Amino acid sequence: MTFKVGLLGLGTVGTGTAEILLSPAGRLPLLKEIEIYRVGVRSLDKSRTLQIDKTLLTTDLESIVNDPEVDIVVELLGGLEPARSLILKAIANGKHVVTANKAVIARFGPEIFTAANEKGVYVLLEAAVGGGIPVIQPLKQSLGANRITSVMGIVNGTTNYILTRMTTEGADFGEVLADAQKLGYAEADPTADVDGFDAADKIAILASLAFNGRIKLEEVYKEGIRNVSAADIAYADKLGFIIKLLAIAKREEGSTEESDRLQLRVHPTLLPKSHPLASVNGVYNAILVEGEPLGQVMFYGRGAGAGPTASAVVSDIMNIAAVLKTETVPIPHPLISCSHQHYCSVGPVEDVVSRFYTRFLTNDQAGVIGKLGTSFGNHGVSLESIVQIGMRDNLAEIVVVTHDVREGNFRAALDEIRTSGAVDSIPSILRVL
Ligand code: HSE
């Protein structure tokens, strides 16, 4: 039996995927039954290192999703269009789909999975989150016996690389970003990574699987890392923390099965140095899942790159091939299909309870700390620590860490502090795990 794959895209991940499929020796025997049947590319003239029969290549991507011979369409184009339309067309033509496209799935997942369920085909996306880290299938299958309470992770390698270098070199964001761009670790337009869009797409997908419901991407709160400074990293270090861009999906405390409410957020976070995610450095990703009765489990590995991402893509192709091999008329396999109908309820960020780190610049005069304390007290904000270590631009630098507080109350206290004139400015406000 042979399963025919139509590959859309022969970039980094497409090439990695083709390399595995073209040389299956030493891997699972099932791989030998998977054939690259057509490959859609942007240009036939591009020089490629991949040894592939050139007659398989075409620039007519539609002809692949319309080809009756193709069983599985593997979409590795990236971007929203034509990827979304090609995926939908493949589904309409009764083809199974494997994609690495988190942007399409996070935005159009409901449309895509509804179409797939109606047609009785699978859409698998292991490579969309965490590159080579197996986390999608584990959330669907291996952890299926658990009630998940939180999923949090470092899911963007570019920002983790930048923050790691800022930490080790004491450098500011702008200079590390410029160097990362020169070295190819950050895109020329770094917005999707550094402003948290990529991480928001990924946590929306993880949350949907962990909490068994659809997610509206716009309900994911997000802040990127542009405002993280070398000064904050240094203070965090002195206080026993490291700063990471975390993507967090959490069942709110007190949620019941009937009235679940989630927190979905992406933001730079001060992590205690002893936290399992604190030592995830450079371009590595990690996802920490917590559930009952399992407790914590962490997935760690390379979140991008040809080999790791292709490993995830090919595992999805094998999953589909295995189902096709054992069922002549595939029925939605409850452990690999996605059949949620309802949308998860997501609470506003003002209701999130967490600790906060804040850096104030102020004139060094009597009564300032008293005024800060009074404003915080007026809004029920309890302080864990307050330190004044140095001067910056002739102003005293005061760093405060709060106890757990509702974000809305904390913001109200800061508004009062701003309007009271007690401080010159508030350069940084960061959440603490
Ligand atoms: N741009 C992503 C990152 C890689 O930096 O992690 C692909 O998801």
Short mmCIF file of C-alpha atoms and ligand atoms in Angstrom, two decimals:
data_model
loop_
_atom_site.label_atom_id
_atom_site.label_comp_id
_atom_site.label_asym_id
_atom_site.label_seq_id
_atom_site.Cartn_x
_atom_site.Cartn_y
_atom_site.Cartn_z
CA MET A 1 0.00 0.00 0.00
CA THR A 2 1.32 3.46 -0.86
CA PHE A 3 0.16 6.80 0.49
CA LYS A 4 0.67 9.67 -1.89
CA VAL A 5 1.78 12.98 -0.46
CA GLY A 6 1.34 16.33 -2.18
CA LEU A 7 3.88 18.66 -0.63
CA LEU A 8 3.15 22.39 -0.78
CA GLY A 9 6.40 24.29 -0.25
CA LEU A 10 10.01 23.27 -0.55
CA GLY A 11 11.60 25.82 1.75
CA THR A 12 13.52 24.93 4.90
CA VAL A 13 10.88 22.67 6.45
CA GLY A 14 9.66 21.30 3.10
CA THR A 15 13.20 20.28 2.20
CA GLY A 16 13.70 18.67 5.63
CA THR A 17 10.44 16.77 5.21
CA ALA A 18 11.32 15.59 1.70
CA GLU A 19 14.75 14.44 2.90
CA ILE A 20 13.16 12.14 5.49
CA LEU A 21 10.54 10.79 3.08
CA LEU A 22 13.12 10.18 0.35
CA SER A 23 15.47 8.22 2.62
CA PRO A 24 13.34 6.24 5.05
CA ALA A 25 16.03 3.62 5.75
CA GLY A 26 16.55 2.91 9.43
CA ARG A 27 13.26 4.51 10.41
CA LEU A 28 9.79 3.01 10.97
CA PRO A 29 8.87 0.65 8.08
CA LEU A 30 5.60 2.58 7.57
CA LEU A 31 7.65 5.42 6.08
CA LYS A 32 8.55 3.26 3.10
CA GLU A 33 4.86 3.27 2.14
CA ILE A 34 4.72 7.06 1.93
CA GLU A 35 5.51 8.47 -1.48
CA ILE A 36 6.19 12.08 -2.44
CA TYR A 37 3.85 12.33 -5.40
CA ARG A 38 3.86 16.05 -6.25
CA VAL A 39 5.72 19.05 -4.85
CA GLY A 40 4.44 22.61 -5.20
CA VAL A 41 7.16 25.26 -5.41
CA ARG A 42 7.32 28.96 -6.16
CA SER A 43 9.98 28.64 -8.85
CA LEU A 44 11.19 25.67 -10.89
CA ASP A 45 14.51 27.38 -11.61
CA LYS A 46 15.73 27.76 -8.04
CA SER A 47 18.88 25.76 -7.40
CA ARG A 48 18.31 23.16 -4.68
CA THR A 49 20.60 20.85 -2.79
CA LEU A 50 17.80 18.29 -2.38
CA GLN A 51 18.12 15.31 -4.72
CA ILE A 52 14.58 15.05 -6.02
CA ASP A 53 13.07 14.01 -9.34
CA LYS A 54 12.44 17.40 -11.01
CA THR A 55 9.34 16.09 -12.80
CA LEU A 56 7.55 15.98 -9.42
CA LEU A 57 7.83 19.76 -9.09
CA THR A 58 5.13 22.17 -10.21
CA THR A 59 4.32 25.82 -9.60
CA ASP A 60 0.61 25.05 -9.95
CA LEU A 61 -0.28 24.51 -6.29
CA GLU A 62 -3.99 24.10 -7.02
CA SER A 63 -3.28 21.15 -9.26
CA ILE A 64 -1.87 19.32 -6.22
CA VAL A 65 -4.89 19.85 -3.97
CA ASN A 66 -7.16 18.91 -6.88
CA ASP A 67 -5.20 15.80 -7.94
CA PRO A 68 -7.37 12.73 -7.26
CA GLU A 69 -4.25 10.61 -6.71
CA VAL A 70 -3.04 12.66 -3.70
CA ASP A 71 -4.06 11.23 -0.30
CA ILE A 72 -2.35 13.68 2.06
CA VAL A 73 -1.62 17.35 1.40
CA VAL A 74 1.30 18.69 3.45
CA GLU A 75 1.10 22.48 3.65
CA LEU A 76 4.46 24.07 4.43
CA LEU A 77 4.02 27.41 2.70
CA GLY A 78 3.54 29.58 5.80
CA GLY A 79 1.58 32.85 5.69
CA LEU A 80 -2.20 33.13 5.58
CA GLU A 81 -2.88 32.96 1.84
CA PRO A 82 -2.84 30.96 -0.32
CA ALA A 83 -2.21 28.47 2.52
CA ARG A 84 -5.72 28.75 4.01
CA SER A 85 -7.51 28.43 0.67
CA LEU A 86 -5.36 25.49 -0.40
CA ILE A 87 -6.00 23.69 2.89
CA LEU A 88 -9.76 24.22 2.52
CA LYS A 89 -9.68 23.06 -1.09
CA ALA A 90 -7.72 19.95 -0.15
CA ILE A 91 -10.29 19.16 2.53
CA ALA A 92 -13.18 19.77 0.12
CA ASN A 93 -11.51 17.26 -2.20
CA GLY A 94 -11.44 14.68 0.60
CA LYS A 95 -7.72 14.87 1.33
CA HIS A 96 -6.11 14.68 4.72
CA VAL A 97 -3.93 17.64 5.63
CA VAL A 98 -0.73 18.07 7.62
CA THR A 99 0.34 21.64 8.29
CA ALA A 100 3.00 23.54 10.22
CA ASN A 101 1.05 26.77 9.83
CA LYS A 102 0.23 28.12 13.30
CA ALA A 103 -0.95 31.46 11.91
CA VAL A 104 -3.62 29.80 9.75
CA ILE A 105 -4.72 27.33 12.43
CA ALA A 106 -4.90 29.97 15.20
CA ARG A 107 -7.05 32.25 12.99
CA PHE A 108 -9.07 29.83 10.87
CA GLY A 109 -9.00 26.64 12.96
CA PRO A 110 -12.80 26.59 13.49
CA GLU A 111 -13.47 26.92 9.73
CA ILE A 112 -10.83 24.32 8.87
CA PHE A 113 -11.81 21.72 11.48
CA THR A 114 -15.52 22.12 10.76
CA ALA A 115 -14.82 21.46 7.08
CA ALA A 116 -12.54 18.53 7.93
CA ASN A 117 -15.09 16.92 10.24
CA GLU A 118 -17.82 17.27 7.64
CA LYS A 119 -15.60 15.60 5.06
CA GLY A 120 -14.28 12.94 7.45
CA VAL A 121 -10.63 13.90 6.94
CA TYR A 122 -7.84 14.70 9.40
CA VAL A 123 -5.92 17.95 9.81
CA LEU A 124 -2.80 17.40 11.91
CA LEU A 125 -0.48 20.16 13.09
CA GLU A 126 2.24 18.82 15.38
CA ALA A 127 4.83 21.11 13.75
CA ALA A 128 2.79 24.28 14.34
CA VAL A 129 3.85 24.60 18.00
CA GLY A 130 7.30 23.93 19.38
CA GLY A 131 8.82 22.77 16.07
CA GLY A 132 10.21 19.32 16.77
CA ILE A 133 8.79 19.02 20.28
CA PRO A 134 5.94 16.52 20.41
CA VAL A 135 3.28 18.42 22.36
CA ILE A 136 0.13 18.50 20.21
CA GLN A 137 -0.33 14.74 20.01
CA PRO A 138 0.57 14.25 23.71
CA LEU A 139 -2.11 16.81 24.64
CA LYS A 140 -4.64 14.94 22.49
CA GLN A 141 -3.62 11.42 23.46
CA SER A 142 -1.10 10.69 26.20
CA LEU A 143 -2.44 13.35 28.58
CA GLY A 144 -6.07 12.75 27.68
CA ALA A 145 -6.85 11.18 31.05
CA ASN A 146 -5.96 14.39 32.87
CA ARG A 147 -7.88 17.51 33.76
CA ILE A 148 -5.39 20.10 32.56
CA THR A 149 -5.06 23.13 34.82
CA SER A 150 -2.34 25.06 32.99
CA VAL A 151 -0.11 25.06 29.96
CA MET A 152 2.73 27.54 29.95
CA GLY A 153 5.83 27.76 27.91
CA ILE A 154 8.62 29.42 26.07
CA VAL A 155 7.29 28.92 22.56
CA ASN A 156 9.22 31.52 20.59
CA GLY A 157 12.87 30.81 19.92
CA THR A 158 13.74 34.25 18.54
CA THR A 159 12.71 36.11 21.67
CA ASN A 160 14.26 33.48 23.92
CA TYR A 161 17.53 33.87 22.02
CA ILE A 162 17.38 37.66 22.41
CA LEU A 163 16.50 37.56 26.12
CA THR A 164 19.18 34.95 26.79
CA ARG A 165 21.82 37.14 25.16
CA MET A 166 20.55 40.25 26.95
CA THR A 167 20.92 38.31 30.22
CA THR A 168 24.39 36.92 29.60
CA GLU A 169 25.82 40.07 27.97
CA GLY A 170 24.01 42.75 30.00
CA ALA A 171 23.03 44.26 26.66
CA ASP A 172 19.90 46.19 25.70
CA PHE A 173 17.16 44.89 23.42
CA GLY A 174 17.95 47.04 20.36
CA GLU A 175 21.58 46.02 20.04
CA VAL A 176 20.93 42.30 20.54
CA LEU A 177 18.03 42.39 18.04
CA ALA A 178 20.24 44.06 15.42
CA ASP A 179 22.93 41.42 15.92
CA ALA A 180 20.38 38.57 15.89
CA GLN A 181 19.09 39.89 12.56
CA LYS A 182 22.62 39.96 11.16
CA LEU A 183 23.18 36.37 12.31
CA GLY A 184 19.85 35.15 10.91
CA TYR A 185 18.26 34.40 14.31
CA ALA A 186 15.68 37.17 13.88
CA GLU A 187 13.69 38.14 10.80
CA ALA A 188 14.27 41.46 9.00
CA ASP A 189 10.73 42.33 10.15
CA PRO A 190 10.82 40.90 13.68
CA THR A 191 7.30 42.01 14.65
CA ALA A 192 5.64 38.57 14.73
CA ASP A 193 8.26 37.28 17.13
CA VAL A 194 9.25 40.23 19.33
CA ASP A 195 5.74 41.64 19.74
CA GLY A 196 4.31 38.29 20.84
CA PHE A 197 2.08 37.46 17.83
CA ASP A 198 3.79 34.13 17.11
CA ALA A 199 3.59 33.08 20.77
CA ALA A 200 -0.08 34.14 20.93
CA ASP A 201 -0.92 31.94 17.93
CA LYS A 202 0.84 29.02 19.59
CA ILE A 203 -0.76 29.37 23.03
CA ALA A 204 -4.20 29.70 21.39
CA ILE A 205 -3.62 26.34 19.70
CA LEU A 206 -2.29 24.68 22.86
CA ALA A 207 -5.16 26.07 24.95
CA SER A 208 -7.74 24.78 22.51
CA LEU A 209 -6.34 21.26 22.87
CA ALA A 210 -5.71 21.42 26.60
CA PHE A 211 -9.12 22.87 27.45
CA ASN A 212 -11.18 21.18 24.74
CA GLY A 213 -12.72 24.22 23.14
CA ARG A 214 -12.21 26.79 20.44
CA ILE A 215 -10.28 29.96 21.16
CA LYS A 216 -10.74 33.44 19.69
CA LEU A 217 -7.21 34.62 18.98
CA GLU A 218 -8.09 38.22 19.81
CA GLU A 219 -8.85 37.13 23.39
CA VAL A 220 -5.20 36.25 23.99
CA TYR A 221 -3.62 39.19 25.83
CA LYS A 222 -0.15 39.93 24.51
CA GLU A 223 2.89 42.04 25.24
CA GLY A 224 6.22 41.53 23.51
CA ILE A 225 9.77 42.05 24.73
CA ARG A 226 10.63 45.45 23.20
CA ASN A 227 10.32 47.18 26.58
CA VAL A 228 12.46 44.74 28.53
CA SER A 229 15.67 46.57 29.42
CA ALA A 230 19.11 45.54 30.60
CA ALA A 231 18.33 47.38 33.86
CA ASP A 232 15.28 45.18 34.53
CA ILE A 233 17.20 42.01 33.75
CA ALA A 234 19.91 43.09 36.22
CA TYR A 235 17.39 43.93 38.97
CA ALA A 236 15.51 40.69 38.33
CA ASP A 237 18.79 38.81 38.72
CA LYS A 238 19.51 40.49 42.06
CA LEU A 239 16.02 39.57 43.26
CA GLY A 240 16.44 35.90 42.21
CA PHE A 241 14.54 35.99 38.91
CA ILE A 242 15.21 35.60 35.20
CA ILE A 243 13.05 37.30 32.53
CA LYS A 244 11.42 35.08 29.88
CA LEU A 245 8.64 35.63 27.35
CA LEU A 246 5.98 33.24 28.64
CA ALA A 247 2.82 32.10 26.91
CA ILE A 248 0.29 31.08 29.55
CA ALA A 249 -3.07 29.33 29.36
CA LYS A 250 -4.62 28.64 32.70
CA ARG A 251 -7.94 27.56 34.12
CA GLU A 252 -8.97 30.33 36.52
CA GLU A 253 -9.14 29.30 40.12
CA GLY A 254 -12.65 28.38 41.16
CA SER A 255 -13.54 27.35 37.59
CA THR A 256 -15.83 24.36 37.42
CA GLU A 257 -16.34 22.01 34.51
CA GLU A 258 -19.64 23.81 33.79
CA SER A 259 -18.29 27.35 34.10
CA ASP A 260 -14.68 27.16 33.01
CA ARG A 261 -12.95 30.47 32.54
CA LEU A 262 -9.44 30.70 31.12
CA GLN A 263 -6.60 33.17 31.30
CA LEU A 264 -4.71 33.43 28.03
CA ARG A 265 -1.69 35.67 27.94
CA VAL A 266 1.73 36.26 26.46
CA HIS A 267 4.11 38.63 28.21
CA PRO A 268 7.63 38.96 29.56
CA THR A 269 7.66 37.40 33.01
CA LEU A 270 10.05 37.31 35.96
CA LEU A 271 10.54 33.63 36.71
CA PRO A 272 12.17 32.39 39.92
CA LYS A 273 15.57 30.96 38.93
CA SER A 274 14.49 27.60 40.35
CA HIS A 275 11.45 27.34 38.02
CA PRO A 276 11.65 24.48 35.46
CA LEU A 277 11.36 26.99 32.55
CA ALA A 278 14.09 29.29 33.90
CA SER A 279 16.95 27.29 32.44
CA VAL A 280 15.49 27.05 28.92
CA ASN A 281 17.92 29.20 26.97
CA GLY A 282 18.79 30.32 23.47
CA VAL A 283 16.54 29.17 20.65
CA TYR A 284 15.17 26.26 22.69
CA ASN A 285 11.47 26.00 23.50
CA ALA A 286 9.76 24.26 26.41
CA ILE A 287 6.16 23.71 27.40
CA LEU A 288 5.15 22.90 30.96
CA VAL A 289 1.78 21.21 31.33
CA GLU A 290 0.07 20.76 34.65
CA GLY A 291 -2.91 18.53 35.22
CA GLU A 292 -4.62 16.14 37.54
CA PRO A 293 -3.70 13.46 38.39
CA LEU A 294 -0.40 13.71 36.48
CA GLY A 295 1.08 16.82 38.11
CA GLN A 296 3.72 18.58 36.01
CA VAL A 297 5.24 17.37 32.77
CA MET A 298 7.64 19.40 30.65
CA PHE A 299 8.40 19.11 26.93
CA TYR A 300 11.74 20.57 25.85
CA GLY A 301 13.55 20.78 22.55
CA ARG A 302 14.23 22.67 19.36
CA GLY A 303 11.30 24.88 18.44
CA ALA A 304 12.30 25.56 14.84
CA GLY A 305 14.65 24.51 12.06
CA ALA A 306 14.48 22.07 9.16
CA GLY A 307 15.19 18.79 10.93
CA PRO A 308 13.17 19.26 14.12
CA THR A 309 10.12 20.68 12.34
CA ALA A 310 10.26 18.02 9.63
CA SER A 311 10.37 15.38 12.35
CA ALA A 312 6.98 16.66 13.59
CA VAL A 313 5.53 16.93 10.07
CA VAL A 314 6.51 13.39 9.16
CA SER A 315 5.12 12.00 12.42
CA ASP A 316 1.74 13.49 11.44
CA ILE A 317 1.95 11.96 7.97
CA MET A 318 2.69 8.59 9.57
CA ASN A 319 -0.26 8.97 11.95
CA ILE A 320 -2.61 9.51 9.03
CA ALA A 321 -1.03 6.70 7.00
CA ALA A 322 -1.47 4.35 9.96
CA VAL A 323 -5.18 5.19 10.19
CA LEU A 324 -5.63 4.83 6.42
CA LYS A 325 -3.89 1.48 6.57
CA THR A 326 -6.22 0.08 9.19
CA GLU A 327 -9.55 1.62 8.14
CA THR A 328 -10.84 1.46 4.59
CA VAL A 329 -13.39 4.19 5.33
CA PRO A 330 -11.72 6.39 7.96
CA ILE A 331 -14.04 7.61 10.69
CA PRO A 332 -13.02 10.54 12.88
CA HIS A 333 -10.48 8.91 15.17
CA PRO A 334 -11.31 10.35 18.60
CA LEU A 335 -7.66 10.70 19.58
CA ILE A 336 -6.37 12.44 16.48
CA SER A 337 -9.30 14.47 15.14
CA CYS A 338 -10.41 17.86 16.56
CA SER A 339 -14.12 18.06 17.09
CA HIS A 340 -14.69 20.89 19.62
CA GLN A 341 -17.70 23.02 18.85
CA HIS A 342 -17.95 25.54 21.69
CA TYR A 343 -15.69 28.52 22.38
CA CYS A 344 -13.81 28.69 25.68
CA SER A 345 -14.69 31.58 27.94
CA VAL A 346 -11.66 33.81 28.50
CA GLY A 347 -11.44 36.31 31.37
CA PRO A 348 -10.13 39.88 30.98
CA VAL A 349 -6.51 40.52 31.92
CA GLU A 350 -7.70 42.98 34.64
CA ASP A 351 -9.01 39.96 36.57
CA VAL A 352 -5.74 38.01 36.42
CA VAL A 353 -4.09 37.69 39.82
CA SER A 354 -0.29 37.73 39.83
CA ARG A 355 2.71 39.37 41.39
CA PHE A 356 4.15 42.49 39.75
CA TYR A 357 7.64 43.95 39.43
CA THR A 358 7.71 47.72 38.90
CA ARG A 359 10.61 50.13 38.48
CA PHE A 360 10.03 53.75 39.42
CA LEU A 361 12.27 56.78 38.81
CA THR A 362 11.79 59.51 41.36
CA ASN A 363 13.44 62.46 43.05
CA ASP A 364 15.47 61.26 46.02
CA GLN A 365 13.52 63.01 48.75
CA ALA A 366 11.71 62.29 51.99
CA GLY A 367 8.28 60.74 51.81
CA VAL A 368 8.39 59.15 48.34
CA ILE A 369 8.35 55.56 49.54
CA GLY A 370 5.63 56.50 52.03
CA LYS A 371 3.46 57.89 49.21
CA LEU A 372 4.00 54.76 47.12
CA GLY A 373 3.02 52.61 50.10
CA THR A 374 -0.12 54.69 50.72
CA SER A 375 -1.32 54.47 47.10
CA PHE A 376 -0.67 50.74 46.96
CA GLY A 377 -2.44 50.31 50.31
CA ASN A 378 -5.45 52.32 49.05
CA HIS A 379 -6.01 49.67 46.37
CA GLY A 380 -5.30 46.59 48.47
CA VAL A 381 -1.86 45.99 46.92
CA SER A 382 0.47 44.32 49.40
CA LEU A 383 4.21 44.67 48.80
CA GLU A 384 6.63 41.76 49.01
CA SER A 385 9.80 43.84 48.63
CA ILE A 386 10.89 47.38 47.93
CA VAL A 387 14.49 48.32 47.16
CA GLN A 388 16.32 51.50 46.26
CA ILE A 389 19.74 50.59 44.98
CA GLY A 390 21.04 53.15 42.55
CA MET A 391 20.56 56.39 40.67
CA ARG A 392 19.74 56.72 36.98
CA ASP A 393 19.77 60.07 35.16
CA ASN A 394 20.01 61.85 38.54
CA LEU A 395 16.85 60.13 39.72
CA ALA A 396 16.49 57.51 42.41
CA GLU A 397 15.52 54.08 41.12
CA ILE A 398 13.00 52.23 43.28
CA VAL A 399 12.03 48.65 42.50
CA VAL A 400 8.91 47.12 43.98
CA VAL A 401 7.68 43.52 43.92
CA THR A 402 4.09 42.99 45.03
CA HIS A 403 2.36 40.01 46.52
CA ASP A 404 -0.40 38.45 44.42
CA VAL A 405 -2.83 41.13 43.35
CA ARG A 406 -5.68 41.48 40.88
CA GLU A 407 -4.26 43.32 37.85
CA GLY A 408 -7.10 45.87 37.82
CA ASN A 409 -6.32 46.91 41.42
CA PHE A 410 -2.62 47.13 40.69
CA ARG A 411 -3.23 49.36 37.65
CA ALA A 412 -5.54 51.61 39.68
CA ALA A 413 -2.77 52.04 42.29
CA LEU A 414 -0.28 52.95 39.55
CA ASP A 415 -2.73 55.51 38.12
CA GLU A 416 -3.01 57.10 41.54
CA ILE A 417 0.79 57.16 41.90
CA ARG A 418 1.17 58.79 38.47
CA THR A 419 -1.41 61.49 39.11
CA SER A 420 -0.14 62.22 42.64
CA GLY A 421 3.19 63.30 41.19
CA ALA A 422 5.02 61.04 43.67
CA VAL A 423 7.30 59.70 40.94
CA ASP A 424 8.99 61.05 37.83
CA SER A 425 8.23 58.02 35.66
CA ILE A 426 7.46 54.28 35.69
CA PRO A 427 9.82 52.77 33.09
CA SER A 428 8.89 49.12 33.67
CA ILE A 429 5.95 47.04 34.79
CA LEU A 430 6.45 43.28 34.51
CA ARG A 431 4.55 40.30 35.84
CA VAL A 432 6.19 37.86 38.24
CA LEU A 433 5.35 34.17 38.30
N1 HSE B 1 9.57 32.29 14.58
C1 HSE B 1 9.44 31.17 15.42
C2 HSE B 1 10.34 31.32 16.63
C3 HSE B 1 9.81 29.86 14.78
O1 HSE B 1 11.17 32.23 16.71
O2 HSE B 1 10.23 30.48 17.52
C4 HSE B 1 8.70 29.19 14.09
O3 HSE B 1 7.60 28.95 14.90
#
